[in-house]
Coordinates of C-alpha atoms and ligand atoms in Angstrom, one line a residue:
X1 CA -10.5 57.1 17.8
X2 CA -12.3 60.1 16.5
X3 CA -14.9 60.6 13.6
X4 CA -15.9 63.8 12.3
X5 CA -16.6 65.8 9.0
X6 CA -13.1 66.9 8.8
X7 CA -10.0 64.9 8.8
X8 CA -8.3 67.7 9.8
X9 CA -9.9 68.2 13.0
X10 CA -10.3 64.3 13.8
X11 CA -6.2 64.6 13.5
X12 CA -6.3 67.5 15.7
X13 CA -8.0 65.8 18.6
X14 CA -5.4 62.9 18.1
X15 CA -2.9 65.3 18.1
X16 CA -4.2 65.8 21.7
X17 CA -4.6 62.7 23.1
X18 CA -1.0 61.8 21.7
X19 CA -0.2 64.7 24.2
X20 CA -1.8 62.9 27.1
X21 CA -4.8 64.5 26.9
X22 CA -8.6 62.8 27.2
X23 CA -11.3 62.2 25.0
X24 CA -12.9 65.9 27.0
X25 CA -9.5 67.7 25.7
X26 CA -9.8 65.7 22.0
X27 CA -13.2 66.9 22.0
X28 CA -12.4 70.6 22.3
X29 CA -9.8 70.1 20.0
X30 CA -11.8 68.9 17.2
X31 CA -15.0 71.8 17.9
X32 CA -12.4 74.3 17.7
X33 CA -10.7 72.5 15.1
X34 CA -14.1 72.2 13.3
X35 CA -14.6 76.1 13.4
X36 CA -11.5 76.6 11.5
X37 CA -11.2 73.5 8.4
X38 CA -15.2 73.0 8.2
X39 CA -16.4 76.1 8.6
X40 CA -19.7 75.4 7.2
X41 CA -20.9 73.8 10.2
X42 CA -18.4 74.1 12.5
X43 CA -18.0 77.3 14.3
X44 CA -17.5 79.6 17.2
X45 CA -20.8 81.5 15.9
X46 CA -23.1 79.0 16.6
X47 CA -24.0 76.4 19.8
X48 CA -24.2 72.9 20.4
X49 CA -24.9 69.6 22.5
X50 CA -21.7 67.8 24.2
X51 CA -22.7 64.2 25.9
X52 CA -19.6 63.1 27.9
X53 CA -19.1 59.4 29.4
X54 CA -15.8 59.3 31.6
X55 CA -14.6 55.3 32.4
X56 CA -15.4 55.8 36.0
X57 CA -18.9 56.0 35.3
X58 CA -19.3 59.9 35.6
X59 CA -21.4 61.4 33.1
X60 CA -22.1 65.4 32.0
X61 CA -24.2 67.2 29.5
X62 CA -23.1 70.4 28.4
X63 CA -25.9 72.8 26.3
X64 CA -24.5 75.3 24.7
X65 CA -27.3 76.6 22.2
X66 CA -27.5 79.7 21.3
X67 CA -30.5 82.1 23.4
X68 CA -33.0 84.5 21.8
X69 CA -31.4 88.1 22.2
X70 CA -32.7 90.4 25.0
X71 CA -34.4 92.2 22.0
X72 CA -36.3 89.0 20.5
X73 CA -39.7 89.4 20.2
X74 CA -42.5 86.0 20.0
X75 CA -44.1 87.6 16.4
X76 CA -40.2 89.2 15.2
X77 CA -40.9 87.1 11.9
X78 CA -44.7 87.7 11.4
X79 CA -45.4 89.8 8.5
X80 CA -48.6 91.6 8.2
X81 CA -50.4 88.8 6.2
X82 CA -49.5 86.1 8.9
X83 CA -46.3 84.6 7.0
X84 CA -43.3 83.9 8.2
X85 CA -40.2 86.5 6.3
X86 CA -36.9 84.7 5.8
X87 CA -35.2 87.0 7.9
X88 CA -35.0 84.1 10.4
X89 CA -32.5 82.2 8.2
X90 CA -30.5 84.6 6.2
X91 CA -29.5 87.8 7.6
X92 CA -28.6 89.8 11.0
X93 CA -31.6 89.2 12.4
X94 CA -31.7 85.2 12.1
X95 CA -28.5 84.7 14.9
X96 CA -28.9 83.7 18.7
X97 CA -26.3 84.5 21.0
X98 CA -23.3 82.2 20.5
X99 CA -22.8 78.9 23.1
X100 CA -19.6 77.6 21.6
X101 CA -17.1 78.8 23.0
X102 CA -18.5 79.0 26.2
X103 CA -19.5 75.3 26.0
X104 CA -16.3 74.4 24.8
X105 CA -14.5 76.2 27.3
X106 CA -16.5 74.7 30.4
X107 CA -16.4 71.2 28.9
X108 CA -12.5 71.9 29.4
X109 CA -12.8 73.2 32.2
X110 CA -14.9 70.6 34.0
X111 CA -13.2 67.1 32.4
X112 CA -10.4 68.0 30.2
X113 CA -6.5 67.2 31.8
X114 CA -4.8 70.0 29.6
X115 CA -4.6 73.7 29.6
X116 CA -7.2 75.5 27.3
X117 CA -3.8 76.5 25.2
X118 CA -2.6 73.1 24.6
X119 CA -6.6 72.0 23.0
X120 CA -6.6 75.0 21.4
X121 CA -3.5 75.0 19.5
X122 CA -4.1 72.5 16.2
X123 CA -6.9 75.1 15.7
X124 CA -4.8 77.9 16.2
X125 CA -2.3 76.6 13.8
X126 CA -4.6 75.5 11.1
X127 CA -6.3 78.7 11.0
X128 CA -2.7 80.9 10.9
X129 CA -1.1 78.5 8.3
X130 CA -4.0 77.1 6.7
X131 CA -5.4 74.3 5.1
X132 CA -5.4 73.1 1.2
X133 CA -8.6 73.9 -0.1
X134 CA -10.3 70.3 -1.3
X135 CA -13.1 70.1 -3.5
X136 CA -15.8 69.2 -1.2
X137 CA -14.8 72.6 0.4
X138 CA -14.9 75.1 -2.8
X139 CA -18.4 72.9 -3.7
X140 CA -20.0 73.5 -0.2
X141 CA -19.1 77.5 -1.1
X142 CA -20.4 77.3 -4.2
X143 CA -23.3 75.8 -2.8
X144 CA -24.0 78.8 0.0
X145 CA -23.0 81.4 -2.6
X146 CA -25.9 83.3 -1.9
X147 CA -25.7 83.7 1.1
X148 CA -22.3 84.2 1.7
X149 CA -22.0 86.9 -1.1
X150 CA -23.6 89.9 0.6
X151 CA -22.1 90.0 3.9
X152 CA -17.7 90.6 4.8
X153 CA -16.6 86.6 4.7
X154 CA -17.3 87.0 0.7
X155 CA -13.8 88.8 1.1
X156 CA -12.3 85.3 1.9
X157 CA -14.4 83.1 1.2
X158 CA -15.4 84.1 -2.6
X159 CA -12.4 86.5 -3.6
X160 CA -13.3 87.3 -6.9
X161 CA -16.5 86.1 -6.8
X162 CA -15.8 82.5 -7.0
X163 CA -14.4 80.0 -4.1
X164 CA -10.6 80.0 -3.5
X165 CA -9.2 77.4 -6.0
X166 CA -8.9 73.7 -5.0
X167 CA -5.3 72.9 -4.3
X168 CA -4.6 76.4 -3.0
X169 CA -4.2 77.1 0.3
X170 CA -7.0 78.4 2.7
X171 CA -5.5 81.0 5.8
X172 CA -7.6 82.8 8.4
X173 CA -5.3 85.3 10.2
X174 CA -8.4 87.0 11.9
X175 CA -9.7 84.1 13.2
X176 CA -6.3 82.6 14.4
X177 CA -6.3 86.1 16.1
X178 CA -9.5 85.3 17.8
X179 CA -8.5 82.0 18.6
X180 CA -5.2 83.5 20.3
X181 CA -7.5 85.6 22.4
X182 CA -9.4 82.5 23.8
X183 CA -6.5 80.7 24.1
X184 CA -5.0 83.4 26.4
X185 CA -8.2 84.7 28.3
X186 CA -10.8 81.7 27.8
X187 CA -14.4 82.5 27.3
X188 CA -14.2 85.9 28.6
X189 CA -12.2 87.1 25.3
X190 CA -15.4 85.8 23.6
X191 CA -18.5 87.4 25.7
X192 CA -16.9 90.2 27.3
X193 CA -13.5 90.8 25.7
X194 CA -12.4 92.1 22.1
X195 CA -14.7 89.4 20.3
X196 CA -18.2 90.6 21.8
X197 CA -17.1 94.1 20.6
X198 CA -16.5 93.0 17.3
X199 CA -19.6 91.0 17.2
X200 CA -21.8 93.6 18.3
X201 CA -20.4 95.9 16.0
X202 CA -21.3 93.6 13.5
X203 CA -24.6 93.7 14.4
X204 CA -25.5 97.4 14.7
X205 CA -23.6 97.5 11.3
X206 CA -26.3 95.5 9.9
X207 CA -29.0 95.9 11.9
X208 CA -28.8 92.5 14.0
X209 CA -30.0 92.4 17.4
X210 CA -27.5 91.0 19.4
X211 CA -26.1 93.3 21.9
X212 CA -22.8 93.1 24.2
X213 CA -25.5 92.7 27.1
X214 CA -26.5 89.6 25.2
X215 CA -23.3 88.2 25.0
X216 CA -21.8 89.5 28.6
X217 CA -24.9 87.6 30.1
X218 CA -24.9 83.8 28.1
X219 CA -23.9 80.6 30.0
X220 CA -23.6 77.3 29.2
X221 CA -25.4 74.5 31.1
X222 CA -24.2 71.7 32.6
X223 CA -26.7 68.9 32.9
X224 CA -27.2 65.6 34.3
X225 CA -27.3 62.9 30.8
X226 CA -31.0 61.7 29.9
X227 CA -30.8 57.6 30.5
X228 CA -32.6 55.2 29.2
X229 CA -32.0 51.6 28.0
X230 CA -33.0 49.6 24.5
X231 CA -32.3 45.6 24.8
X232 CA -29.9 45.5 27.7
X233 CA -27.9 48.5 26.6
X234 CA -27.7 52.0 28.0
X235 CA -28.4 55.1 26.4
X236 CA -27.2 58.4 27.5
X237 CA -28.8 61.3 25.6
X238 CA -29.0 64.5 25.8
X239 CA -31.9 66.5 27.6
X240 CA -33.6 69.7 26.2
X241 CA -33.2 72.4 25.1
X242 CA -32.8 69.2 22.7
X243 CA -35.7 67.4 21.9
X244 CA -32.7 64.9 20.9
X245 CA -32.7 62.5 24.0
X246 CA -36.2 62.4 24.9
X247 CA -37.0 61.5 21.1
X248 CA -34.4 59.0 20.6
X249 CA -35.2 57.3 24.2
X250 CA -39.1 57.5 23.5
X251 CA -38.9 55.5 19.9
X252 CA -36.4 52.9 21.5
X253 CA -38.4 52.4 24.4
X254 CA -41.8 51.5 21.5
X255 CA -39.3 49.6 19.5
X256 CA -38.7 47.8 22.5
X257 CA -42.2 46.5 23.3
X258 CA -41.8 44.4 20.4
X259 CA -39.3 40.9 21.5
X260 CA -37.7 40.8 17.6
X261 CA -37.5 44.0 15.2
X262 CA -38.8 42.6 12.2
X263 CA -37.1 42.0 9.0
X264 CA -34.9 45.0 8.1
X265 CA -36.1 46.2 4.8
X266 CA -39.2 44.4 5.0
X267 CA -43.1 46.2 4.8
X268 CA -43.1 45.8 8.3
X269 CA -40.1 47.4 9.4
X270 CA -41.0 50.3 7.7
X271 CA -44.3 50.3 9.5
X272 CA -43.1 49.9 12.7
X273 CA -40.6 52.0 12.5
X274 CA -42.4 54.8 10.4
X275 CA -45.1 54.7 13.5
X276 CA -42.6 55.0 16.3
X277 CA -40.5 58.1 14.6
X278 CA -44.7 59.7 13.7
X279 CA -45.3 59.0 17.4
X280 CA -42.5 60.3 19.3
X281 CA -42.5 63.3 16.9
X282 CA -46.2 64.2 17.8
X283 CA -44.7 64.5 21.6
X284 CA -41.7 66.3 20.5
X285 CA -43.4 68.6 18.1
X286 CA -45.5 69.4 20.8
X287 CA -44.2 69.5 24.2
X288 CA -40.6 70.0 24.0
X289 CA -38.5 73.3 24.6
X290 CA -36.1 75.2 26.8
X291 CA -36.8 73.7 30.3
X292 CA -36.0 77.2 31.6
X293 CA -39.5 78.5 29.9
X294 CA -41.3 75.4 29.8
X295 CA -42.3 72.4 32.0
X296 CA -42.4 69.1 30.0
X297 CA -43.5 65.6 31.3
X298 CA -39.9 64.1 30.3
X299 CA -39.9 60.9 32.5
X300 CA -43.3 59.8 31.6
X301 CA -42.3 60.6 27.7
X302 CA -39.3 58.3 28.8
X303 CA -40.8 55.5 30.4
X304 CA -41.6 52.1 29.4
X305 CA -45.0 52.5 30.8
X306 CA -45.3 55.4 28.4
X307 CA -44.2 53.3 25.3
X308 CA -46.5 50.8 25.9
X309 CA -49.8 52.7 25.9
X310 CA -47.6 54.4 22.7
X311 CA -47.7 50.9 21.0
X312 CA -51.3 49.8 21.4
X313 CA -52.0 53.1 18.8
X314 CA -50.2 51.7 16.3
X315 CA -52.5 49.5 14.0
X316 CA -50.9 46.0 12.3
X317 CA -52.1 46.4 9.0
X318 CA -51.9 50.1 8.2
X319 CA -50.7 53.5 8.6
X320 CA -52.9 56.1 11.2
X321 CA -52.7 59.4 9.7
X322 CA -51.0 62.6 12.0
X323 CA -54.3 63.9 11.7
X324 CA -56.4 61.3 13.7
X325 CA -53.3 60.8 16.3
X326 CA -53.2 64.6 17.5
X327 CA -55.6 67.0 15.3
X328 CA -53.5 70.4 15.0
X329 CA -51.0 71.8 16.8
X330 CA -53.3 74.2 19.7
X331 CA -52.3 77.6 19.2
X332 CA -51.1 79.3 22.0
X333 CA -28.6 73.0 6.8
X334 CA -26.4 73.1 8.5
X335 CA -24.5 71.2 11.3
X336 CA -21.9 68.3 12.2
X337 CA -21.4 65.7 14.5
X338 CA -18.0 64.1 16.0
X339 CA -17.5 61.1 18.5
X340 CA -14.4 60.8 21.0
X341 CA -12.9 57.7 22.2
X342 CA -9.9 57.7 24.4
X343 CA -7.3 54.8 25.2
X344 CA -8.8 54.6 29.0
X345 CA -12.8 54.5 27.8
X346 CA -13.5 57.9 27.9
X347 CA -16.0 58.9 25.6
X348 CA -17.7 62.4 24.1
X349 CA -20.3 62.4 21.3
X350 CA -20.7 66.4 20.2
X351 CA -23.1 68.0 18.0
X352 CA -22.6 71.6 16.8
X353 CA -24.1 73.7 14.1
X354 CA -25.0 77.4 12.8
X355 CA -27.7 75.6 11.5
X356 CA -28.3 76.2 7.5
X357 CA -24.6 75.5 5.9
X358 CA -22.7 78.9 7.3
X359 CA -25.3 80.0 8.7
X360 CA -27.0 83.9 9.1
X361 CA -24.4 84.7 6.4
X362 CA -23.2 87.1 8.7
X363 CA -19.4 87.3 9.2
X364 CA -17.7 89.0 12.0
X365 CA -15.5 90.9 9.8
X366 CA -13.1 91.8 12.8
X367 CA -13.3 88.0 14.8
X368 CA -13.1 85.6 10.9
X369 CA -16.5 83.7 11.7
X370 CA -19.8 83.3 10.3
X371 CA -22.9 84.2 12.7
X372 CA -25.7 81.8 13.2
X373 CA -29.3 81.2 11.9
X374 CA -30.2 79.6 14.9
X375 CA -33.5 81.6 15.5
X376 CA -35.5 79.3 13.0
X377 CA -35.4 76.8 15.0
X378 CA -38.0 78.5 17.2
X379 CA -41.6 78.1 16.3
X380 CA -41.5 81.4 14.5
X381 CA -45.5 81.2 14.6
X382 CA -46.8 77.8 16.1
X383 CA -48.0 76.0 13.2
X384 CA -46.3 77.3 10.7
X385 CA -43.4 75.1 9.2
X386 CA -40.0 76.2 10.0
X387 CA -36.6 75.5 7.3
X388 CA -36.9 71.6 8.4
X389 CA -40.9 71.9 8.0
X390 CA -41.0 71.3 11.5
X391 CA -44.2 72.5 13.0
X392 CA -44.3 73.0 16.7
X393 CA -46.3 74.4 19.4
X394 CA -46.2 77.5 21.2
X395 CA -43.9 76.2 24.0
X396 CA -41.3 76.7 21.2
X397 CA -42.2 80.2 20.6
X398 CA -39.6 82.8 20.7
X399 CA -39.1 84.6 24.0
X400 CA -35.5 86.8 25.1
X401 CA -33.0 84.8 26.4
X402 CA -34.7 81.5 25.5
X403 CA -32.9 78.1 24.3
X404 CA -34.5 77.3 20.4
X405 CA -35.5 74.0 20.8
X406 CA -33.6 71.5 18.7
X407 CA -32.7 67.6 17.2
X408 CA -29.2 67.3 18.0
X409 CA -28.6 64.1 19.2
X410 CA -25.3 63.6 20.6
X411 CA -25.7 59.7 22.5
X412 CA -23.6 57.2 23.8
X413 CA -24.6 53.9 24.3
X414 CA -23.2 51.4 27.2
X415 CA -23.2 47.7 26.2
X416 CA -25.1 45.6 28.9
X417 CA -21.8 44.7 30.9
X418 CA -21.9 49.0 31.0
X419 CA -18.7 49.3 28.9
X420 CA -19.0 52.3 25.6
X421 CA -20.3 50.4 22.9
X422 CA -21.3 53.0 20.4
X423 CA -20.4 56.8 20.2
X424 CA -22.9 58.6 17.6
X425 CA -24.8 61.7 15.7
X426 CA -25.7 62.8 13.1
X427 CA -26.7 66.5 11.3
X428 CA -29.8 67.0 9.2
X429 CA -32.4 69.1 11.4
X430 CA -34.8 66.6 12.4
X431 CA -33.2 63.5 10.8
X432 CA -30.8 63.6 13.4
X433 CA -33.2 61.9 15.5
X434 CA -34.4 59.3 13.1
X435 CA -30.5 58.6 11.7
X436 CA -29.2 57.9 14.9
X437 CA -32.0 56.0 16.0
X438 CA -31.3 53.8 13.1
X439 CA -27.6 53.6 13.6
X440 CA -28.5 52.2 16.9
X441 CA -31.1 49.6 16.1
X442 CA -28.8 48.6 13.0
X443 CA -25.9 47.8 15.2
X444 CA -28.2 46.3 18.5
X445 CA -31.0 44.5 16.4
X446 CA -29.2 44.2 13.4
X447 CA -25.8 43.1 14.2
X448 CA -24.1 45.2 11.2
X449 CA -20.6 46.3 11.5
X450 CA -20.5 49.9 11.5
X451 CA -19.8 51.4 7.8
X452 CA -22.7 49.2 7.3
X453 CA -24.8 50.5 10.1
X454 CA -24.1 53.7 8.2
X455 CA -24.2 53.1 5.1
X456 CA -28.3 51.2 5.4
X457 CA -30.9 52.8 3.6
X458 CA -32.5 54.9 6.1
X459 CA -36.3 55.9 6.4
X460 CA -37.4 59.2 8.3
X461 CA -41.1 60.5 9.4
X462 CA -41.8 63.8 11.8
X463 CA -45.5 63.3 12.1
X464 CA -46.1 66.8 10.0
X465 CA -45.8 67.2 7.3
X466 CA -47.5 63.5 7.1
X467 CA -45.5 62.0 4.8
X468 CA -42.8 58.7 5.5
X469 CA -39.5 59.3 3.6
X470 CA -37.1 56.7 2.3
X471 CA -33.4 56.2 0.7
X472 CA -34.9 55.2 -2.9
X473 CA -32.5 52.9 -3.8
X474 CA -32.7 51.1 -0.6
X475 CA -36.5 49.7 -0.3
X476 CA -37.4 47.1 -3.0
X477 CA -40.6 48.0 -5.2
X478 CA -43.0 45.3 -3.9
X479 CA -42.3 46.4 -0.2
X480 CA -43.3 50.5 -1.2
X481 CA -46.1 49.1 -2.9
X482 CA -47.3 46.8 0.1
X483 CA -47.2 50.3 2.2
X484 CA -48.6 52.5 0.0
X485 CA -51.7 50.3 0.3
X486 CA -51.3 50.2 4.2
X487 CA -52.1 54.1 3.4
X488 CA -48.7 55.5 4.0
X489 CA -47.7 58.6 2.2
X490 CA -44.5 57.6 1.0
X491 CA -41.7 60.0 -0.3
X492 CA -39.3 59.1 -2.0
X493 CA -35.8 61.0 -0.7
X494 CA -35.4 63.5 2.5
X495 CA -34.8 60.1 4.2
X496 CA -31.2 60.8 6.1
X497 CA -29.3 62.8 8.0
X498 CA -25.7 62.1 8.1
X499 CA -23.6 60.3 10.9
X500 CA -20.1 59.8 12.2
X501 CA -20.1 57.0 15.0
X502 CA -17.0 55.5 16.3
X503 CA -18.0 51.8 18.1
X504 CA -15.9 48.9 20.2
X505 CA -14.9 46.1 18.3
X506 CA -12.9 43.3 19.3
X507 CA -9.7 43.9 18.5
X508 CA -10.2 48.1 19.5
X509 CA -12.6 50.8 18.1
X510 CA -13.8 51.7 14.8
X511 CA -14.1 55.3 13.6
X512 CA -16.5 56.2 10.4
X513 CA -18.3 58.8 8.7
X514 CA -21.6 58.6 6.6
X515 CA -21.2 57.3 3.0
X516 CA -23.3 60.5 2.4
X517 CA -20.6 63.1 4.1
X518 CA -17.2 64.1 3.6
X519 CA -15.0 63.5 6.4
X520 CA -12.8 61.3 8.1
X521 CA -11.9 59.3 11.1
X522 CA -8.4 59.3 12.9
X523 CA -6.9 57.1 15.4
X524 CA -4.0 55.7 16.6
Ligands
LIG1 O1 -30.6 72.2 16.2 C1 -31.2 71.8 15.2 O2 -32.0 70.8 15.3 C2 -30.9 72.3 13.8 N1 -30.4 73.6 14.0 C3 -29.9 71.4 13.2 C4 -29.6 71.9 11.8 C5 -28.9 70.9 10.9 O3 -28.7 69.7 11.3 C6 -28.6 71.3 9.6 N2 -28.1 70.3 8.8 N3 -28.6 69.8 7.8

């Protein structure tokens, strides 16, 4: 079973597990897949997060974020009055050095049954004989117009100014070129091959920053799964350079210390879980980052000891404004989710993104992708806001070569007889975290099936700005009023990210995307 933002790549990874491949070969299927039929999110200019869960019991984390180029410098962004420009988000200059491929590639490598070829061939095929162009594709164009427009993918992707008519069909031959190459000479096409030359071309053509150095030196990193449990289940998260794992584990572990959740809806499930999000968001916000530049108390931000000392801060009758819990910061969209299962238990929950919907803007006229805006993620001056209104400390400050920090949060969750229970993500910068959390406590606390774990109004807080966001239609009057006296800044909208999840269910496995996405799930 396999959900993702694109039916077309869900079918590709069942395409490869019909071959005999595993939920690692489906996986690599869909990414590449991704970067071909959703290539708003999906990419092989961007970087991601792979969790894997194989039956026996093995586990592997793959991070493949994008790195700072060797040229990167901590005030790049400042302008003279202390600002922040936008050349973080739109342009040459926003991109890190590409992970996907090389995180794709290794994930194969390291798990997958099949030959690079055999995963890489749905992609291959839909990018050489294209795809029908749908409507939520020629609106998501529309909607990146701008961005698009001044850089070499308006070619193809706005001939004529306008998006390729819905019902036509959509062909990449230079990127089914570039997918060829990989298929035939694996990462090394990519970062020191025919694709790093066309990407650094790009660059110096626009005055970008990233280098064939840059590309010749990146590697993806295989690390052990972050673990913790919530109620008897087990969660395997991913560690930085995503702030995903430790945040997720942190709020479950504070939900925890309370025997019952209370009544979902109710004034007090906002409260509590308003105060667990602000709380584990103060610690993410400002400790987390690349563990190659930074050292970060992860296992006591993990612990249960750690929640409870969390939990006596938060008051019964009313909110504690950011402010009082951590005074200031010291000074020193767009992506997409997918969830394996395969017919023996393997599972793979995958996060990927080029951040803002396609990204820099940049395309690599001679490879057929768009570029990343990755750099944002950085703290482009501690406490300053980034795209997400994130604000973060200097241990998130840019450096060469460094890991952006980020909220992908690709998890898997064991029931407690240690069997997959729940494969899930989500995009939305920051309400990654928060949506998945949800999904999880829905579907442990709440029992709901899982369109409706899903589908439930959602609520989201990140400490800074101070403000606790909600679905409006999904929180009745008297219970906003209640908290709005409790003294929480409510905000009505900005509440969810979006998911895909596939979970067990008696009679197999379920496969679903967010109400609020397009997409679609596949199985057979
Ligand atoms: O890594 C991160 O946290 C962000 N680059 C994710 C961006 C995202 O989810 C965009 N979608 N709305």
């Amino acid at each position: 079973m396999i959900a993702s933002n694109s039916e077309l790549a869900s079918a590709a990874g069942v395409e490869v597990l019909q071959q005999g491949g595993n939920a690692v070969d489906a996986a690599v299927a869909v990414g590449f897949a991704l970067a071909v039929a959703h290539p708003e999110a999906g990419n092989l200019g961007g970087g991601g997060f792979m969790v894997i869960r194989m039956a026996d019991g093995r586990t592997a984390a793959f991070d493949y974020r994008e790195v700072a180029p060797l040229a990167a410098t901590r005030d790049m962004y400042l302008q003279p009055d202390g600002s922040a420009s936008r050349e973080s988000i739109i342009g040459p200059k926003a991109s890190g050095v590409p992970g996907a491929v090389a995180g794709l590639t290794a994930a194969s490598q390291a798990l997958g049954r099949l030959p690079l070829r055999s995963v890489i061939a749905p992609a291959l095929r839909l990018a050489r004989d294209g795809f029908v162009v749908d409507s939520a594709f020629a609106r998501s164009i529309t909607g990146s117009r701008a961005r698009i427009a001044p850089y070499a993918g308006a070619a193809l992707f706005l001939p004529d100014g306008s998006p390729p008519p819905i019902g036509s069909r959509f062909v990449q031959p230079v990127l089914a070129h570039t997918l060829e190459q990989i298929a035939d000479h694996g990462a090394d096409a990519f970062y020191r091959g025919p694709i790093a030359t066309a990407i650094a071309e790009e660059m110096q053509r626009d005055g970008g920053l990233i280098t064939s150095a840059d590309l010749a030196r990146y590697e993806a990193v295989r690390r052990a799964p972050l673990q913790g449990s919530y109620r008897g289940y087990t969660v395997l998260a991913m560690p930085p350079a995503s702030s995903g794992g430790v945040t997720v584990i942190e709020t479950l572990n504070v939900l925890e210390t309370f025997d019952q959740m209370p009544l979902f809806g109710s004034t007090g499930y906002v409260h509590l879980m308003g105060d667990a999000f602000q709380r584990a968001f103060i610690d993410r916000n400002g400790t987390l980052g690349d563990p190659s530049f930074v050292v970060m108390p992860i296992d006591r931000l993990t612990s249960k000891a750690y929640a409870k000392q969390v939990r006596a801060t938060i008051a019964t009758d009313r909110a504690t404004p950011t402010g009082r819990l951590v005074p200031q910061l010291t000074e020193g969209s767009q992506t997409t989710h997918y969830s394996v299962v395969d017919a023996d238990g393997n599972a793979v929950a995958t996060t990927t993104t080029l951040n803002a919907l396609y990204g820099s803007g940049v395309y690599v006229r001679d490879a057929g992708f768009f570029l990343n805006d990755e750099m944002d993620d950085f703290a482009t001056r501690p406490g300053l806001p980034n795209m997400f209104g994130l604000v973060e400390g200097p241990q998130n400050a840019i450096a060469p070569g460094k890991r952006m920090l980020s909220s992908m949060s690709p998890t898997i969750v064991l029931d407690p007889a240690g069997k997959v229970f729940l494969v899930v993500g989500a995009r939305g910068g920051p309400r990654i975290i928060t949506s998945t959390i949800q999904v999880i406590v829905n579907a442990i606390d709440y029992h709901m099936g899982l369109m409706d774990a899903l589908a439930a109004p959602r609520l989201h807080d990140q400490a800074r700005p101070d403000s606790l966001h909600y679905d409006p239609s999904g929180f009745a009057g008297p219970v906003l009023d209640s908290l709005t006296a409790m003294g929480y800044p409510m905000a009505a909208g900005g509440a969810a990210g979006t998911c895909t999840a596939v979970m067990r269910i008696p009679l197999g496995w379920a496969g679903a995307v967010d109400p609020r996405a397009t997409g679609g799930a596949v199985g057979y």
